[in-house]
Every structure is written in C-alpha cells, then in structure tokens.
Amino acid sequence: MLSSLLVAPLTGHRSRSERSPAGLGRVGRVGQALVSRIDPATVLSVFVAVLMLLPSRYVVGPLGAAGTPAGLMAVACMLWYLSALITPHTTPVRGRQPLRTVVVFFVGSVLASYAAMQTEPRPALEINGADRGLILAAGWAGIALLAADGISRLERLEVLRRRLVTGGSIVAALGLVQFFSGIDIAGYLAVPGLTANSDSSSVLRRDEFNRPMATATHPIELGVVLTMLLPLALHGLLHARPGTVWRHRIQVFLLLATIPMTVSRSAILGVLVAAVVMVPVWSGKIRAVVLIVLGCGTVAMQAVVPGLMGTIRNLVTSIGSDSSTTARTDDYGAVLAAVTHRPWFGQGLGTYLPMTYRILDNQYLGSVVETGLVGLAALLALFAAGWLLARGARRASSNPEVRHLAQCFAATMAVAGFSFGTFDALSFPMVTNLTFLMLGCCAALWRLARENPTAGLSETTAAVPEPRFAEALGSLPRTPIQPRPEPLVEPRYWRETEPETEPEGVSEEPQRTHRATSRDRGHPAQWRRQATSRQRPGRHRKS
C-alpha cells in the first residue's frame, strides 16, 4: 500500500482490472483502491486539518521552526509535485499557468539570497536560519503549485473551500473558549513525539482581556487567519444549499465573534479591507442585511463583553501615536542600514533573528533585509498574481456562484497583502501556509474558469479537465464525458437544378435529377457532382 502511494503521481489512474489483479492479496487491493481515490484536493484537505487543528508551536525537535507537522507535509507535497514532472506523461504542467512563473521567481530570489549569504562568514545561528528558510520556502511553493495545477474540477475546489471554513470555525471555537476561560487548550492537543518550540502560554492579555491564539502561535496570527477565511465563509452562507443554512450561519458567527476577541488591530483593519473588496459586488439587499447584522452584533458584543469594543476603537483611532506604532516606525533606521550593505539579495531568508537584531513588525521590511529588493519584488508579485488571477477568473466565468467565489478569493489575497505590512508574517507558520494555499486556489480557479466558463461549483455542472492532466497527480475526473450526439440530417434524394443555357425553342423547365444512392453518399460536393452528371436520357442539345 505504501509503495502504491509513492508511485501514485507517476502511474496515474488505472482501470479496475489493473488496480485489482488476480495475484494481488486483499490488503493490496484495498491499497490500490485507496490510491485511486487520492487526489490533490484530498491531500490538501488533510494539510488543512493538520495546519488548523495541531498547535503550530509543537515541532519535531531537531528541525526547529521548520519541523511543524504542516511544514513537513508541505515539503512532502512539493516532492509529490516534482515527482510528477519526471515524465511527459505524468507532468502536471499542461497549459498556461502564470503562477508557476511567479513561484519560480520567488524561490529563485530565496536561493539567490542564500548564495549571497555564503559570500561572508556568518554565525552558526544565522546559517541554521538560512537552511530553515530554504526548507520553508520549498514547502510554501509546493502547496501553491499543487493547488494551482492539481485541483481538477471546480467541485473539488468547492470541497476544499468548505473544509477550510470548517477548520477555521473549529479554531475560532477554541479561541472563544480561551477568551472566556483563560485555559491553554493547545497544551492538551500536543501530539506525542513533538516538542514545544516556545514556552509561552497560548493566552496573552491586553487591557485586562484574554487574547486567545488557539492553535496559532500569536493572537495576531489567529486574527489574520480568521479574517482571511471570513470571505469564504460568507460565500458559503450566501450560496448555501437547502438544509445547510444554519451550519453556515454558525460558522460565520464563530469567525465574526472571535476576530474582535483577539484584540488585534491587524485583524480589525483586515475586516475593513475585505469589506472594501466584497461590498461592491453585493446587491443592495445583501448590503442592508450585512449592515444590520454588524450593528446588532456590535451591540451584543458590548453587552456580553463590556469594554471590548471601546478597546478596539482605541486601537484603530490611536494609530500613529501609540507605542506599537512608534516601535514600528523606529525600525526604518535599522532596516536602511542593513539594506545599504546588501541592497539586491539581502543576507538570507531567516537570518534576521530577533534575539540578535530586533523584531520587525512588517514583513515587507523584513523581506528587504533578508532577500533584498529582488525578494521584496518577488513577494509583491505573489500578492499581485493572486489578486489578478482571482479577478481574471471572475471575468472569465459566466456562472454567478463562481464569480462570487473568485471575488472572495480576491478579498482573501487583499487581506493577506495588507496584513503582511502589519507583522512579520513569514515567521508564523499558519498564516504563511494559508496564504500560499489561497494563492494556489486563486490560480486553480483561474484555470478552471477559463477551461469551462459556464461550469458551476456543483458536481453535476463541474468542468471536466483533460484526462492526461488529471493523471499527472494520480486521479481522473469522476464526471463521465458524454459524447455529443450528431445532428440528425434528413436525406434529400431529389433536388432541383437549373438547366444549362439552351437555344430558343427548348423548354427551360427545371430538370429533376436523382441524388447518389446510399452506397455513393459522401461529401456534399461529391453529391452535387454525381447528381448533375446523372441526367435523364434523351435530353440532347440541338446541333
């Protein structure tokens, strides 16, 4: 069974007789059946569960920050993707996909910064940080590429969206419990064999309020992750199937209730960014309902947790004058000195250690220092590509549900791009892996919307990709391709033809000719030649 999983991306889909040969035991047949059901959407769903439900602060000890379960699985996804590139028959690179170029550019900038770091003697801690940065970058690229080229149908993308929202809802519920009880739930979710990468509790405090982080590593990370998932949860609510409305309402409620409880300015401003992107595409009725719900929710939050809304209001209105903002502006001088020394490729991803230098609460500044101006351009290109691909999918599709989902992914990328400027996001595994997964989903949606602009998100109307494309990652579309019926053309055995020009005295009555018989039927031009050549006997020209 394990060997079948390892060669799944190379062998692709096989018939029932090939999957269950006579000489194979029962265990082998079960393994083959399991492999036949594995597709990238399933693997990414498992990745989402590992990313969301296992605490990010628990790692494989010798690997350090790169040894999170989600990080290791991301690297495995990269190896799976690369293994499919071995032969032309199994390669997933089929057709145009702009994200591949952008991801290669990003990985190339990381490799260039690593090479630049080696030109000077560096401390051992910084060398270890650079090695860790290479591992993390490989995992990020693997998640993005696997989603972009591996998701075979819009229906599978919708399944992944639902599982993302479900995982975010569970994390939000854990955050609610931590906010009211102050219990470190992440401590009870540790997996045997993993060690804590930090000794801090998962519940911090600000203005006498508990700041939960659930399975994340910081309340800011938790708030940004839930804000990124909020547009996807609203999509599920606005396009809920019959009988599932209450489930989607509960998910949206959990996300909206937990975001302010993180007491994170990045999360609150991220909600405003998402609203700026989403509100213009909603109808007036939906806008009115959302406005009423937010108003009632604010009043209810103030009644349940007195003082929380006032604290959040002060966080937003005091931008530029509080200690958090001034600490961020003080980073500019240190960053300028570091960039002047290495302007193009920086000193290596993961080498600007907080214990050696300082904490940069701005990922764009951190990217300039670690990967230089080239690395900053690559990071900005990632967000620009995600936005443009999502918007391109919206323009390419004529299905209203797909168009709304594309706008939701665009809002998610906008939130991520804004939040990277408010904290050092690449140092937080959950938000970084989620960002690259969303980036791959934007690219997959762009590709699928262009392949079938009229397809929807349900299984009955899902777009069917090229079979060889699905074989590249070990699966084939489950929706059968129906042959197009040929149009029924009623045969005409007699037709009217105009006679040749004849001298006076000869009747110009049209002559009736016989078409070709059934054994002579062929191309219409052949019919015409045969019909005109077979005229009635006895018709002669006058000499």
PDB file of N, CA, C and O in Angstrom, residues 513 528-535:
ATOM      1  N   THR A 513     -33.236  15.617 -61.154  1.00  0.00           N
ATOM      2  CA  THR A 513     -32.151  14.631 -61.163  1.00  0.00           C
ATOM      3  C   THR A 513     -32.177  13.843 -59.874  1.00  0.00           C
ATOM      4  O   THR A 513     -32.718  14.284 -58.861  1.00  0.00           O
ATOM      5  N   ARG A 528     -23.172  16.733 -55.303  1.00  0.00           N
ATOM      6  CA  ARG A 528     -23.569  17.678 -56.348  1.00  0.00           C
ATOM      7  C   ARG A 528     -23.006  17.243 -57.694  1.00  0.00           C
ATOM      8  O   ARG A 528     -23.655  17.337 -58.722  1.00  0.00           O
ATOM      9  N   ARG A 529     -21.761  16.805 -57.683  1.00  0.00           N
ATOM     10  CA  ARG A 529     -21.173  16.367 -58.959  1.00  0.00           C
ATOM     11  C   ARG A 529     -21.879  15.136 -59.506  1.00  0.00           C
ATOM     12  O   ARG A 529     -22.153  15.042 -60.696  1.00  0.00           O
ATOM     13  N   GLN A 530     -22.197  14.192 -58.606  1.00  0.00           N
ATOM     14  CA  GLN A 530     -22.870  12.987 -59.073  1.00  0.00           C
ATOM     15  C   GLN A 530     -24.278  13.294 -59.559  1.00  0.00           C
ATOM     16  O   GLN A 530     -24.758  12.733 -60.538  1.00  0.00           O
ATOM     17  N   ALA A 531     -24.971  14.209 -58.882  1.00  0.00           N
ATOM     18  CA  ALA A 531     -26.349  14.498 -59.260  1.00  0.00           C
ATOM     19  C   ALA A 531     -26.420  15.199 -60.610  1.00  0.00           C
ATOM     20  O   ALA A 531     -27.293  14.924 -61.429  1.00  0.00           O
ATOM     21  N   THR A 532     -25.523  16.125 -60.854  1.00  0.00           N
ATOM     22  CA  THR A 532     -25.582  16.880 -62.106  1.00  0.00           C
ATOM     23  C   THR A 532     -25.115  16.040 -63.290  1.00  0.00           C
ATOM     24  O   THR A 532     -25.454  16.321 -64.439  1.00  0.00           O
ATOM     25  N   SER A 533     -24.293  15.030 -63.000  1.00  0.00           N
ATOM     26  CA  SER A 533     -23.798  14.201 -64.104  1.00  0.00           C
ATOM     27  C   SER A 533     -24.793  13.136 -64.523  1.00  0.00           C
ATOM     28  O   SER A 533     -24.686  12.584 -65.606  1.00  0.00           O
ATOM     29  N   ARG A 534     -25.764  12.804 -63.676  1.00  0.00           N
ATOM     30  CA  ARG A 534     -26.734  11.759 -63.995  1.00  0.00           C
ATOM     31  C   ARG A 534     -28.055  12.415 -64.426  1.00  0.00           C
ATOM     32  O   ARG A 534     -28.958  12.596 -63.623  1.00  0.00           O
ATOM     33  N   GLN A 535     -28.130  12.845 -65.673  1.00  0.00           N
ATOM     34  CA  GLN A 535     -29.327  13.468 -66.199  1.00  0.00           C
ATOM     35  C   GLN A 535     -30.182  12.434 -66.930  1.00  0.00           C
ATOM     36  O   GLN A 535     -29.744  11.339 -67.241  1.00  0.00           O
TER      37      GLN A 535
END
